[in-house]
Amino acid sequence: MAKVTIDGHTVEVPDGTTILQAARAIGGEVAPPTMCYHSKLKTSGGYCRTCIVKVSKGSDKDPRPMPKLVASCRTAVMDGMEVQNNTSPEVLDARKGVVEFLLMNHPLDCPICDQAGECHLQDLGYDNGGEKTRFDFERRTFERKDIGDKIQLHMNRCILCYRCVKVADQLCDGRVHGVMNRGDVSEISTYIENAIDNDFSGNMIDVCPVGALTDKTFRFKSRVWFTKPMDAHRDCKKCSGKVTLWDKGDEVLRVTGRKDQWGENEEWICNDCRFEHKKSSDWVIEGPRKIDRHSVISANHYMKLGVPHYKKLEK
Amino acid sequence: MKALTNRSKIAVDKEYTFMERLYFPAIIKGMMITISHLLKKKATLRYPEVQKEFAPVYRGKHVLKRDEKGAENCTACGLCAVACPAEAITMTAAERKKGEEGKYREEKYAEVYEINMLRCIFCGLCEEACPKEAIFLTDEIVKTSYDRQDFVYGKDRLVEDMNKRIDITKRQKKY
């Protein structure tokens, strides 16, 4: 076990835990924001640098601070380590720089993008970004691409977090690579399309932190905050069948996996559940999904009025 | 009984004085007040011949603006509807097809855009929330009607007419 102090909060975690996981164990504001790290995907993290923290004391045995800010998702804790996240102006300043880099080529099309309202980059920019861009050049642009008939790729919005590549790697068989080219022109590309026949390829949509991979069956149907998230399940041979339905009236507009408080999937769901079952009658509804009260998705949702109605359905 | 205030006067049935019995001074005093009001500026206007000037930021009927080329600014992002405290705005989005670039400015547009003017409280929050400078409140007044359905304004009555453009420069935010 290792004792680690993050922003003045001490927590004891097993050896080998990363700083990020230790911070999440404390919870709340202490946990650094993440874009590319996904707890259910192996080897994810380490690309976006959003979760950088300052290690002001290495460990009890070697109290020297680490020379540079480190990515908390890839750094393991040591006994007696002291970490600064929000309490260090250096970290906040560096994170602001990271956001600026991420937004450099990201189009400002939130009013059109289907991800708006549940977009991690939006939250990150709002919390840590600057008010204006200092980037004078043209943003890189790509053509919109269809990956299969249900998923759409907007490469313009991609921040190259590699999460979808990991999904294709770890959940779908028969693919080798996911990103073509390098640097400024790198692009999520063709090999990923080959993974589309797989039953779990739809999870790419869920793991995408921005609006680069979106559900074509939900395209422009509604803004996220006009839909009502409901927990539901069905008997599915391929997956757990536990999903979140996004309803508008009696209509099911979209089906996604259930996401935890960090916006990461609890379980993977199959394409059959995601794309083919868009009727309320296909599902057993468990009740309204609790979304953070501060999220725009919770706007105008009157939980109390709904409660008796949902209880009746549970019988 | 003790009076609650010291302003109350006890009525006494006393006799009129000579001046009071003449009546004329009191009549003249009253007439002076009447005549002085004749000369004063009128508080009312002869509506509808004369109409009062509106403040530049008056919040009346909404308009959905078009850009210089006549394309609709609105992309149906839904921020006005979520900002609306009266929940008066509803919309349905649609995707722009090839060849409609002149009609709609962005890839997505509002196929249906409705404001229920009976629900609307004219607070102007929709205007404030709009990221595309699409919706503005104007100095027009919503017309009366006997039918409730007449107050649900669709795109036919909200979108700006290119022949009768509405000037909103005075209420645009300056950055």
Short mmCIF file of C-alpha atoms in Angstrom, two decimals:
data_model
loop_
_atom_site.label_atom_id
_atom_site.label_comp_id
_atom_site.label_asym_id
_atom_site.label_seq_id
_atom_site.Cartn_x
_atom_site.Cartn_y
_atom_site.Cartn_z
CA MET A 1 0.00 0.00 0.00
CA ALA A 2 1.13 3.50 -0.71
CA LYS A 3 0.07 6.69 0.99
CA VAL A 4 -0.24 9.58 -1.41
CA THR A 5 -1.29 13.19 -0.83
CA ILE A 6 -3.02 15.02 -3.63
CA ASP A 7 -3.96 18.66 -3.17
CA GLY A 8 -3.74 18.15 0.60
CA HIS A 9 -6.01 15.09 0.63
CA THR A 10 -4.32 11.89 1.72
CA VAL A 11 -5.43 8.53 0.40
CA GLU A 12 -4.06 5.02 0.70
CA VAL A 13 -4.02 3.00 -2.50
CA PRO A 14 -2.47 -0.32 -3.59
CA ASP A 15 0.99 -0.24 -5.13
CA GLY A 16 1.00 0.27 -8.85
CA THR A 17 -2.04 2.55 -8.85
CA THR A 18 -1.63 5.58 -11.06
CA ILE A 19 -1.85 9.10 -9.67
CA LEU A 20 -5.03 9.60 -11.69
CA GLN A 21 -6.75 6.62 -10.12
CA ALA A 22 -5.65 7.71 -6.67
CA ALA A 23 -7.05 11.18 -7.36
CA ARG A 24 -10.30 9.67 -8.57
CA ALA A 25 -10.46 7.65 -5.37
CA ILE A 26 -10.51 10.99 -3.54
CA GLY A 27 -12.96 12.29 -6.11
CA GLY A 28 -14.41 15.69 -6.91
CA GLU A 29 -12.24 18.55 -8.01
CA VAL A 30 -9.04 16.76 -7.09
CA ALA A 31 -9.29 14.37 -10.04
CA PRO A 32 -7.52 15.88 -13.05
CA PRO A 33 -9.52 16.09 -16.28
CA THR A 34 -8.78 13.47 -18.91
CA MET A 35 -9.36 13.19 -22.63
CA CYS A 36 -7.54 10.11 -23.84
CA TYR A 37 -7.53 7.94 -20.73
CA HIS A 38 -10.34 5.38 -20.47
CA SER A 39 -10.46 3.09 -17.47
CA LYS A 40 -11.88 0.14 -19.44
CA LEU A 41 -9.38 0.30 -22.28
CA LYS A 42 -5.93 -1.15 -21.74
CA THR A 43 -2.92 1.02 -22.60
CA SER A 44 -5.10 4.09 -23.10
CA GLY A 45 -3.82 7.41 -21.83
CA GLY A 46 -0.60 9.30 -22.27
CA TYR A 47 -1.50 11.11 -25.50
CA CYS A 48 -3.36 14.26 -24.64
CA ARG A 49 -1.42 15.60 -21.62
CA THR A 50 -4.60 17.01 -20.11
CA CYS A 51 -4.12 15.17 -16.83
CA ILE A 52 -0.67 16.59 -16.08
CA VAL A 53 0.11 17.17 -12.42
CA LYS A 54 3.05 18.36 -10.41
CA VAL A 55 4.83 15.90 -8.14
CA SER A 56 6.30 18.09 -5.44
CA LYS A 57 7.70 15.15 -3.45
CA GLY A 58 8.68 11.91 -5.14
CA SER A 59 8.35 9.54 -2.18
CA ASP A 60 9.37 9.10 1.42
CA LYS A 61 12.65 7.46 0.41
CA ASP A 62 13.50 9.95 -2.30
CA PRO A 63 11.77 13.24 -1.49
CA ARG A 64 13.11 15.09 -4.54
CA PRO A 65 10.33 16.55 -6.71
CA MET A 66 9.95 15.29 -10.24
CA PRO A 67 11.71 17.64 -12.67
CA LYS A 68 8.75 18.17 -14.97
CA LEU A 69 4.98 17.94 -14.84
CA VAL A 70 3.92 14.34 -15.34
CA ALA A 71 0.93 12.70 -16.99
CA SER A 72 -1.00 11.37 -14.01
CA CYS A 73 -2.66 8.60 -16.02
CA ARG A 74 0.71 6.98 -16.73
CA THR A 75 2.61 7.65 -13.51
CA ALA A 76 2.40 5.19 -10.65
CA VAL A 77 2.20 6.40 -7.07
CA MET A 78 4.99 5.95 -4.54
CA ASP A 79 4.63 5.77 -0.78
CA GLY A 80 4.66 9.29 0.64
CA MET A 81 4.26 11.00 -2.72
CA GLU A 82 2.89 14.52 -2.71
CA VAL A 83 1.03 15.71 -5.77
CA GLN A 84 -0.37 19.09 -6.68
CA ASN A 85 -3.17 19.43 -9.16
CA ASN A 86 -5.45 22.43 -8.81
CA THR A 87 -3.35 23.97 -6.06
CA SER A 88 -0.41 24.50 -8.38
CA PRO A 89 -0.60 27.54 -10.69
CA GLU A 90 2.08 25.92 -12.83
CA VAL A 91 -0.22 22.96 -13.56
CA LEU A 92 -3.20 25.17 -14.34
CA ASP A 93 -1.11 27.28 -16.67
CA ALA A 94 0.31 24.25 -18.45
CA ARG A 95 -3.16 22.74 -18.76
CA LYS A 96 -4.40 25.95 -20.32
CA GLY A 97 -1.64 25.54 -22.88
CA VAL A 98 -2.67 21.95 -23.53
CA VAL A 99 -6.26 23.03 -24.12
CA GLU A 100 -5.06 25.68 -26.52
CA PHE A 101 -3.16 23.05 -28.48
CA LEU A 102 -6.13 20.69 -28.53
CA LEU A 103 -8.40 23.46 -29.78
CA MET A 104 -5.95 24.71 -32.37
CA ASN A 105 -7.40 22.55 -35.13
CA HIS A 106 -10.74 21.86 -33.53
CA PRO A 107 -13.56 23.56 -35.43
CA LEU A 108 -15.91 25.84 -33.52
CA ASP A 109 -19.03 24.04 -34.66
CA CYS A 110 -20.54 23.13 -31.31
CA PRO A 111 -23.96 24.47 -32.41
CA ILE A 112 -24.00 21.82 -35.14
CA CYS A 113 -22.12 19.01 -33.44
CA ASP A 114 -24.22 16.22 -31.94
CA GLN A 115 -21.76 15.77 -29.10
CA ALA A 116 -22.39 19.24 -27.69
CA GLY A 117 -23.64 19.02 -24.14
CA GLU A 118 -21.77 15.83 -23.34
CA CYS A 119 -18.47 16.74 -24.94
CA HIS A 120 -15.39 16.38 -22.78
CA LEU A 121 -13.50 18.94 -24.81
CA GLN A 122 -16.29 21.47 -24.24
CA ASP A 123 -16.08 20.94 -20.49
CA LEU A 124 -12.31 21.06 -20.57
CA GLY A 125 -12.27 24.26 -22.61
CA TYR A 126 -14.85 25.82 -20.35
CA ASP A 127 -12.97 24.94 -17.17
CA ASN A 128 -9.38 25.36 -18.27
CA GLY A 129 -9.20 27.12 -21.61
CA GLY A 130 -8.67 30.70 -22.62
CA GLU A 131 -11.33 32.97 -24.03
CA LYS A 132 -9.85 33.37 -27.45
CA THR A 133 -7.65 31.49 -29.86
CA ARG A 134 -4.30 32.92 -30.83
CA PHE A 135 -4.05 30.66 -33.86
CA ASP A 136 -3.85 32.69 -37.06
CA PHE A 137 -3.75 29.92 -39.63
CA GLU A 138 -6.39 27.89 -41.39
CA ARG A 139 -7.59 24.87 -39.48
CA ARG A 140 -6.88 21.51 -41.05
CA THR A 141 -9.93 20.11 -42.80
CA PHE A 142 -10.98 16.66 -43.92
CA GLU A 143 -13.98 15.32 -45.78
CA ARG A 144 -16.72 13.81 -43.68
CA LYS A 145 -16.54 10.01 -43.86
CA ASP A 146 -18.96 7.19 -43.25
CA ILE A 147 -17.59 4.25 -41.33
CA GLY A 148 -20.17 1.63 -42.13
CA ASP A 149 -23.75 2.80 -42.42
CA LYS A 150 -24.23 3.69 -38.76
CA ILE A 151 -21.15 5.64 -37.75
CA GLN A 152 -19.91 8.92 -39.10
CA LEU A 153 -16.37 10.19 -38.79
CA HIS A 154 -15.74 13.94 -38.68
CA MET A 155 -11.99 13.98 -38.81
CA ASN A 156 -12.02 17.78 -38.34
CA ARG A 157 -13.14 17.36 -34.76
CA CYS A 158 -10.76 14.55 -33.85
CA ILE A 159 -8.17 15.23 -31.18
CA LEU A 160 -6.30 11.96 -31.77
CA CYS A 161 -6.92 10.47 -28.37
CA TYR A 162 -6.64 6.94 -29.81
CA ARG A 163 -9.55 5.69 -27.72
CA CYS A 164 -11.43 4.44 -30.79
CA VAL A 165 -8.29 2.75 -32.02
CA LYS A 166 -8.04 0.92 -28.69
CA VAL A 167 -11.67 -0.13 -29.00
CA ALA A 168 -11.02 -1.51 -32.45
CA ASP A 169 -7.90 -3.20 -31.14
CA GLN A 170 -9.29 -4.70 -27.99
CA LEU A 171 -12.95 -5.34 -28.79
CA CYS A 172 -12.99 -6.01 -32.52
CA ASP A 173 -10.95 -8.68 -34.26
CA GLY A 174 -9.09 -8.41 -37.50
CA ARG A 175 -7.56 -5.00 -37.58
CA VAL A 176 -4.01 -3.73 -37.36
CA HIS A 177 -3.76 0.03 -37.28
CA GLY A 178 -6.02 3.01 -36.72
CA VAL A 179 -4.12 6.19 -37.39
CA MET A 180 -2.55 7.04 -40.72
CA ASN A 181 0.17 9.61 -41.37
CA ARG A 182 1.93 11.65 -38.72
CA GLY A 183 1.80 14.95 -36.91
CA ASP A 184 -0.52 17.56 -38.28
CA VAL A 185 -1.94 15.36 -41.00
CA SER A 186 -2.47 12.21 -38.96
CA GLU A 187 -5.89 10.80 -39.47
CA ILE A 188 -8.12 8.07 -38.05
CA SER A 189 -8.32 5.89 -41.09
CA THR A 190 -9.31 2.95 -43.23
CA TYR A 191 -8.27 0.07 -41.06
CA ILE A 192 -10.85 1.13 -38.58
CA GLU A 193 -13.49 0.76 -41.26
CA ASN A 194 -12.63 -2.90 -41.52
CA ALA A 195 -13.60 -3.36 -37.91
CA ILE A 196 -17.10 -2.15 -38.61
CA ASP A 197 -18.66 -5.54 -39.20
CA ASN A 198 -17.81 -6.41 -35.66
CA ASP A 199 -20.62 -6.44 -33.15
CA PHE A 200 -18.91 -4.08 -30.75
CA SER A 201 -17.69 -1.41 -33.16
CA GLY A 202 -20.42 0.98 -32.05
CA ASN A 203 -18.57 1.51 -28.80
CA MET A 204 -16.25 3.80 -30.72
CA ILE A 205 -19.02 6.37 -30.55
CA ASP A 206 -19.23 6.11 -26.79
CA VAL A 207 -15.53 6.37 -26.17
CA CYS A 208 -14.98 9.34 -28.48
CA PRO A 209 -14.56 12.31 -26.11
CA VAL A 210 -15.45 14.78 -28.87
CA GLY A 211 -17.89 14.67 -31.77
CA ALA A 212 -15.54 12.97 -34.21
CA LEU A 213 -17.35 9.65 -34.18
CA THR A 214 -21.10 10.08 -34.00
CA ASP A 215 -24.15 7.88 -34.31
CA LYS A 216 -25.66 8.35 -37.76
CA THR A 217 -29.05 7.14 -36.56
CA PHE A 218 -29.08 10.05 -34.11
CA ARG A 219 -27.60 12.63 -36.47
CA PHE A 220 -29.33 15.98 -35.95
CA LYS A 221 -32.34 14.27 -34.36
CA SER A 222 -32.21 16.30 -31.20
CA ARG A 223 -29.83 18.10 -28.92
CA VAL A 224 -28.71 15.94 -26.03
CA TRP A 225 -30.29 18.20 -23.43
CA PHE A 226 -33.77 17.83 -24.91
CA THR A 227 -33.68 14.08 -24.47
CA LYS A 228 -34.29 12.21 -21.25
CA PRO A 229 -31.75 9.59 -20.24
CA MET A 230 -33.26 6.39 -18.88
CA ASP A 231 -31.58 3.27 -17.59
CA ALA A 232 -32.91 0.21 -19.36
CA HIS A 233 -31.97 -3.37 -20.09
CA ARG A 234 -32.97 -6.25 -22.33
CA ASP A 235 -31.96 -9.84 -22.78
CA CYS A 236 -29.09 -9.76 -25.21
CA LYS A 237 -27.04 -12.79 -26.18
CA LYS A 238 -24.05 -10.74 -27.22
CA CYS A 239 -23.67 -8.20 -24.44
CA SER A 240 -24.93 -7.37 -20.96
CA GLY A 241 -27.85 -5.47 -22.48
CA LYS A 242 -27.55 -2.71 -19.89
CA VAL A 243 -27.88 0.61 -21.67
CA THR A 244 -28.98 4.20 -21.36
CA LEU A 245 -31.88 5.21 -23.57
CA TRP A 246 -32.17 8.82 -24.64
CA ASP A 247 -35.89 9.45 -25.00
CA LYS A 248 -37.96 12.25 -26.36
CA GLY A 249 -41.55 11.65 -25.45
CA ASP A 250 -42.21 7.97 -26.14
CA GLU A 251 -39.56 7.81 -28.82
CA VAL A 252 -36.12 6.33 -28.22
CA LEU A 253 -33.77 8.59 -30.13
CA ARG A 254 -30.50 7.01 -29.17
CA VAL A 255 -29.08 4.09 -27.24
CA THR A 256 -25.69 4.35 -25.56
CA GLY A 257 -23.73 2.44 -23.00
CA ARG A 258 -23.96 3.54 -19.38
CA LYS A 259 -21.27 5.98 -18.46
CA ASP A 260 -19.83 6.54 -15.01
CA GLN A 261 -19.19 9.88 -13.37
CA TRP A 262 -15.99 10.30 -15.37
CA GLY A 263 -17.85 9.83 -18.65
CA GLU A 264 -16.37 6.40 -19.27
CA ASN A 265 -18.40 3.34 -20.19
CA GLU A 266 -19.31 0.96 -17.43
CA GLU A 267 -19.91 -1.86 -19.88
CA TRP A 268 -19.67 -2.34 -23.62
CA ILE A 269 -22.85 -2.87 -25.58
CA CYS A 270 -23.31 -4.55 -28.93
CA ASN A 271 -24.39 -2.90 -32.16
CA ASP A 272 -27.63 -4.82 -32.09
CA CYS A 273 -28.70 -3.09 -28.87
CA ARG A 274 -27.32 0.24 -29.98
CA PHE A 275 -28.72 0.59 -33.46
CA GLU A 276 -31.53 -1.90 -33.94
CA HIS A 277 -33.73 -1.49 -30.88
CA LYS A 278 -35.24 1.96 -31.00
CA LYS A 279 -38.62 1.22 -29.52
CA SER A 280 -39.57 1.64 -25.88
CA SER A 281 -41.25 -1.77 -26.02
CA ASP A 282 -37.90 -3.43 -26.73
CA TRP A 283 -36.59 -2.43 -23.35
CA VAL A 284 -37.32 -2.91 -19.67
CA ILE A 285 -37.02 0.57 -18.25
CA GLU A 286 -35.40 0.81 -14.83
CA GLY A 287 -35.76 4.51 -14.17
CA PRO A 288 -34.27 7.88 -15.00
CA ARG A 289 -30.52 8.00 -15.26
CA LYS A 290 -28.93 10.40 -12.82
CA ILE A 291 -26.80 12.91 -14.66
CA ASP A 292 -24.70 15.44 -12.81
CA ARG A 293 -26.97 18.28 -11.79
CA HIS A 294 -24.56 20.82 -13.26
CA SER A 295 -24.70 19.26 -16.69
CA VAL A 296 -26.83 20.95 -19.31
CA ILE A 297 -28.46 17.56 -19.85
CA SER A 298 -30.16 17.95 -16.48
CA ALA A 299 -31.70 21.29 -17.50
CA ASN A 300 -35.50 21.26 -17.33
CA HIS A 301 -35.67 17.69 -16.06
CA TYR A 302 -38.18 17.41 -13.29
CA MET A 303 -37.20 14.27 -11.47
CA LYS A 304 -39.85 14.38 -8.77
CA LEU A 305 -42.77 14.45 -11.17
CA GLY A 306 -41.47 11.36 -12.91
CA VAL A 307 -40.81 9.18 -9.89
CA PRO A 308 -44.23 7.55 -9.33
CA HIS A 309 -44.56 6.84 -13.03
CA TYR A 310 -41.26 5.03 -13.20
CA LYS A 311 -41.91 3.03 -10.04
CA LYS A 312 -45.04 1.60 -11.59
CA LEU A 313 -43.06 0.33 -14.56
CA GLU A 314 -40.57 -1.52 -12.40
CA LYS A 315 -43.13 -4.09 -11.20
CA MET B 1 -61.03 56.23 21.98
CA LYS B 2 -57.54 57.35 21.27
CA ALA B 3 -56.78 58.21 17.64
CA LEU B 4 -54.19 56.07 15.94
CA THR B 5 -52.53 59.05 14.27
CA ASN B 6 -52.45 62.75 15.03
CA ARG B 7 -53.63 63.56 11.50
CA SER B 8 -57.31 62.94 12.12
CA LYS B 9 -59.52 66.00 12.34
CA ILE B 10 -62.60 66.25 14.39
CA ALA B 11 -65.53 67.46 12.27
CA VAL B 12 -67.26 70.50 13.72
CA ASP B 13 -70.54 71.92 12.48
CA LYS B 14 -69.38 75.53 12.39
CA GLU B 15 -70.93 78.36 10.38
CA TYR B 16 -69.45 79.52 7.00
CA THR B 17 -67.50 82.76 6.94
CA PHE B 18 -68.53 85.60 4.57
CA MET B 19 -65.90 84.65 1.98
CA GLU B 20 -67.01 81.09 1.99
CA ARG B 21 -70.59 82.13 1.56
CA LEU B 22 -69.73 84.06 -1.62
CA TYR B 23 -68.77 80.74 -3.41
CA PHE B 24 -67.07 82.60 -6.32
CA PRO B 25 -63.47 82.50 -5.05
CA ALA B 26 -63.73 78.71 -4.71
CA ILE B 27 -65.25 78.36 -8.20
CA ILE B 28 -62.52 80.50 -9.74
CA LYS B 29 -59.86 78.51 -7.91
CA GLY B 30 -61.27 75.31 -9.33
CA MET B 31 -61.55 76.73 -12.85
CA MET B 32 -57.93 77.87 -12.71
CA ILE B 33 -56.85 74.29 -12.15
CA THR B 34 -59.01 73.09 -15.07
CA ILE B 35 -57.72 75.78 -17.45
CA SER B 36 -54.11 75.21 -16.46
CA HIS B 37 -54.50 71.56 -17.49
CA LEU B 38 -55.82 72.61 -20.91
CA LEU B 39 -52.53 74.35 -21.56
CA LYS B 40 -50.34 71.50 -20.39
CA LYS B 41 -48.82 68.92 -22.75
CA LYS B 42 -51.06 65.88 -23.24
CA ALA B 43 -50.05 62.69 -21.49
CA THR B 44 -51.62 60.50 -24.16
CA LEU B 45 -50.91 60.00 -27.85
CA ARG B 46 -53.48 59.84 -30.65
CA TYR B 47 -52.75 56.15 -31.34
CA PRO B 48 -52.69 54.74 -34.02
CA GLU B 49 -52.11 57.97 -36.04
CA VAL B 50 -49.28 58.95 -33.73
CA GLN B 51 -47.05 56.23 -32.38
CA LYS B 52 -44.58 56.35 -29.61
CA GLU B 53 -40.96 55.79 -30.43
CA PHE B 54 -39.53 52.50 -29.16
CA ALA B 55 -36.32 52.15 -27.21
CA PRO B 56 -33.56 50.68 -29.41
CA VAL B 57 -33.45 47.59 -27.21
CA TYR B 58 -37.22 47.09 -26.96
CA ARG B 59 -38.12 43.43 -26.70
CA GLY B 60 -40.99 42.65 -29.03
CA LYS B 61 -41.69 39.98 -31.61
CA HIS B 62 -38.74 37.80 -32.57
CA VAL B 63 -37.03 37.66 -35.94
CA LEU B 64 -34.83 34.91 -37.36
CA LYS B 65 -32.15 36.76 -39.26
CA ARG B 66 -30.66 35.94 -42.60
CA ASP B 67 -27.12 36.88 -43.59
CA GLU B 68 -26.20 39.27 -46.42
CA LYS B 69 -26.68 36.54 -49.00
CA GLY B 70 -30.09 35.60 -47.70
CA ALA B 71 -29.11 32.36 -45.97
CA GLU B 72 -30.69 31.62 -42.63
CA ASN B 73 -28.33 32.05 -39.70
CA CYS B 74 -30.10 29.62 -37.41
CA THR B 75 -28.52 26.16 -37.10
CA ALA B 76 -31.06 24.74 -34.64
CA CYS B 77 -28.47 24.41 -31.90
CA GLY B 78 -31.19 24.57 -29.27
CA LEU B 79 -29.46 27.04 -26.98
CA CYS B 80 -32.37 29.49 -27.18
CA ALA B 81 -34.79 26.74 -26.22
CA VAL B 82 -32.71 25.63 -23.26
CA ALA B 83 -32.22 29.23 -22.14
CA CYS B 84 -35.93 30.02 -22.41
CA PRO B 85 -37.41 30.21 -18.89
CA ALA B 86 -40.94 29.89 -20.23
CA GLU B 87 -40.15 26.94 -22.50
CA ALA B 88 -41.79 28.73 -25.39
CA ILE B 89 -39.37 27.65 -28.12
CA THR B 90 -39.37 24.30 -29.90
CA MET B 91 -37.47 23.24 -32.97
CA THR B 92 -36.67 20.33 -35.22
CA ALA B 93 -33.35 20.19 -36.98
CA ALA B 94 -32.63 18.89 -40.44
CA GLU B 95 -29.54 18.39 -42.54
CA ARG B 96 -28.80 20.72 -45.41
CA LYS B 97 -28.79 19.01 -48.77
CA LYS B 98 -26.48 19.76 -51.65
CA GLY B 99 -27.60 22.85 -53.51
CA GLU B 100 -29.20 24.48 -50.48
CA GLU B 101 -26.07 26.38 -49.47
CA GLY B 102 -27.75 29.67 -50.38
CA LYS B 103 -30.73 28.91 -48.18
CA TYR B 104 -29.04 27.86 -44.99
CA ARG B 105 -25.71 29.06 -43.72
CA GLU B 106 -24.64 25.92 -41.86
CA GLU B 107 -24.76 22.21 -42.46
CA LYS B 108 -27.71 21.87 -40.10
CA TYR B 109 -30.79 24.07 -40.06
CA ALA B 110 -34.11 24.40 -38.30
CA GLU B 111 -36.78 22.63 -40.30
CA VAL B 112 -39.42 23.66 -37.80
CA TYR B 113 -38.93 26.56 -35.44
CA GLU B 114 -41.83 27.61 -33.30
CA ILE B 115 -42.28 30.20 -30.59
CA ASN B 116 -45.45 30.19 -28.56
CA MET B 117 -46.03 33.89 -28.04
CA LEU B 118 -48.51 33.20 -25.26
CA ARG B 119 -45.82 31.45 -23.26
CA CYS B 120 -43.07 33.88 -24.20
CA ILE B 121 -42.28 36.47 -21.53
CA PHE B 122 -40.09 38.57 -23.84
CA CYS B 123 -37.09 38.38 -21.53
CA GLY B 124 -34.59 38.29 -24.38
CA LEU B 125 -32.57 35.36 -23.04
CA CYS B 126 -32.88 33.54 -26.39
CA GLU B 127 -31.24 36.48 -28.08
CA GLU B 128 -28.48 36.44 -25.49
CA ALA B 129 -27.91 32.69 -25.79
CA CYS B 130 -27.75 32.59 -29.59
CA PRO B 131 -24.20 31.83 -30.76
CA LYS B 132 -25.00 32.47 -34.42
CA GLU B 133 -26.65 35.90 -34.21
CA ALA B 134 -29.77 34.32 -35.60
CA ILE B 135 -32.55 35.30 -33.24
CA PHE B 136 -33.26 38.88 -32.24
CA LEU B 137 -36.17 40.60 -30.59
CA THR B 138 -37.56 43.53 -32.54
CA ASP B 139 -39.75 46.56 -31.94
CA GLU B 140 -42.71 44.88 -33.59
CA ILE B 141 -45.63 43.93 -31.42
CA VAL B 142 -47.23 40.52 -31.49
CA LYS B 143 -50.69 40.88 -33.01
CA THR B 144 -53.77 40.01 -31.03
CA SER B 145 -56.05 37.20 -32.01
CA TYR B 146 -59.11 35.29 -30.89
CA ASP B 147 -57.49 31.95 -31.63
CA ARG B 148 -54.78 30.47 -29.39
CA GLN B 149 -53.21 28.60 -32.28
CA ASP B 150 -52.50 31.93 -33.98
CA PHE B 151 -49.93 32.71 -31.32
CA VAL B 152 -47.68 29.79 -32.21
CA TYR B 153 -45.36 31.54 -34.61
CA GLY B 154 -43.66 29.26 -37.11
CA LYS B 155 -40.83 29.98 -39.49
CA ASP B 156 -43.24 31.60 -41.95
CA ARG B 157 -43.74 34.50 -39.57
CA LEU B 158 -40.35 34.53 -37.82
CA VAL B 159 -37.81 34.39 -40.62
CA GLU B 160 -36.77 37.76 -41.94
CA ASP B 161 -38.14 38.90 -45.29
CA MET B 162 -35.23 39.86 -47.55
CA ASN B 163 -37.31 42.69 -49.08
CA LYS B 164 -38.08 44.14 -45.67
CA ARG B 165 -34.92 43.67 -43.71
CA ILE B 166 -34.97 44.46 -40.02
CA ASP B 167 -32.15 46.54 -38.64
CA ILE B 168 -30.76 45.01 -35.48
CA THR B 169 -27.37 46.73 -35.42
CA LYS B 170 -28.35 48.75 -32.35
CA ARG B 171 -28.94 45.66 -30.25
CA GLN B 172 -25.99 43.60 -31.41
CA LYS B 173 -23.38 42.92 -28.77
CA LYS B 174 -20.14 44.74 -29.19
CA TYR B 175 -16.97 42.85 -28.40
#
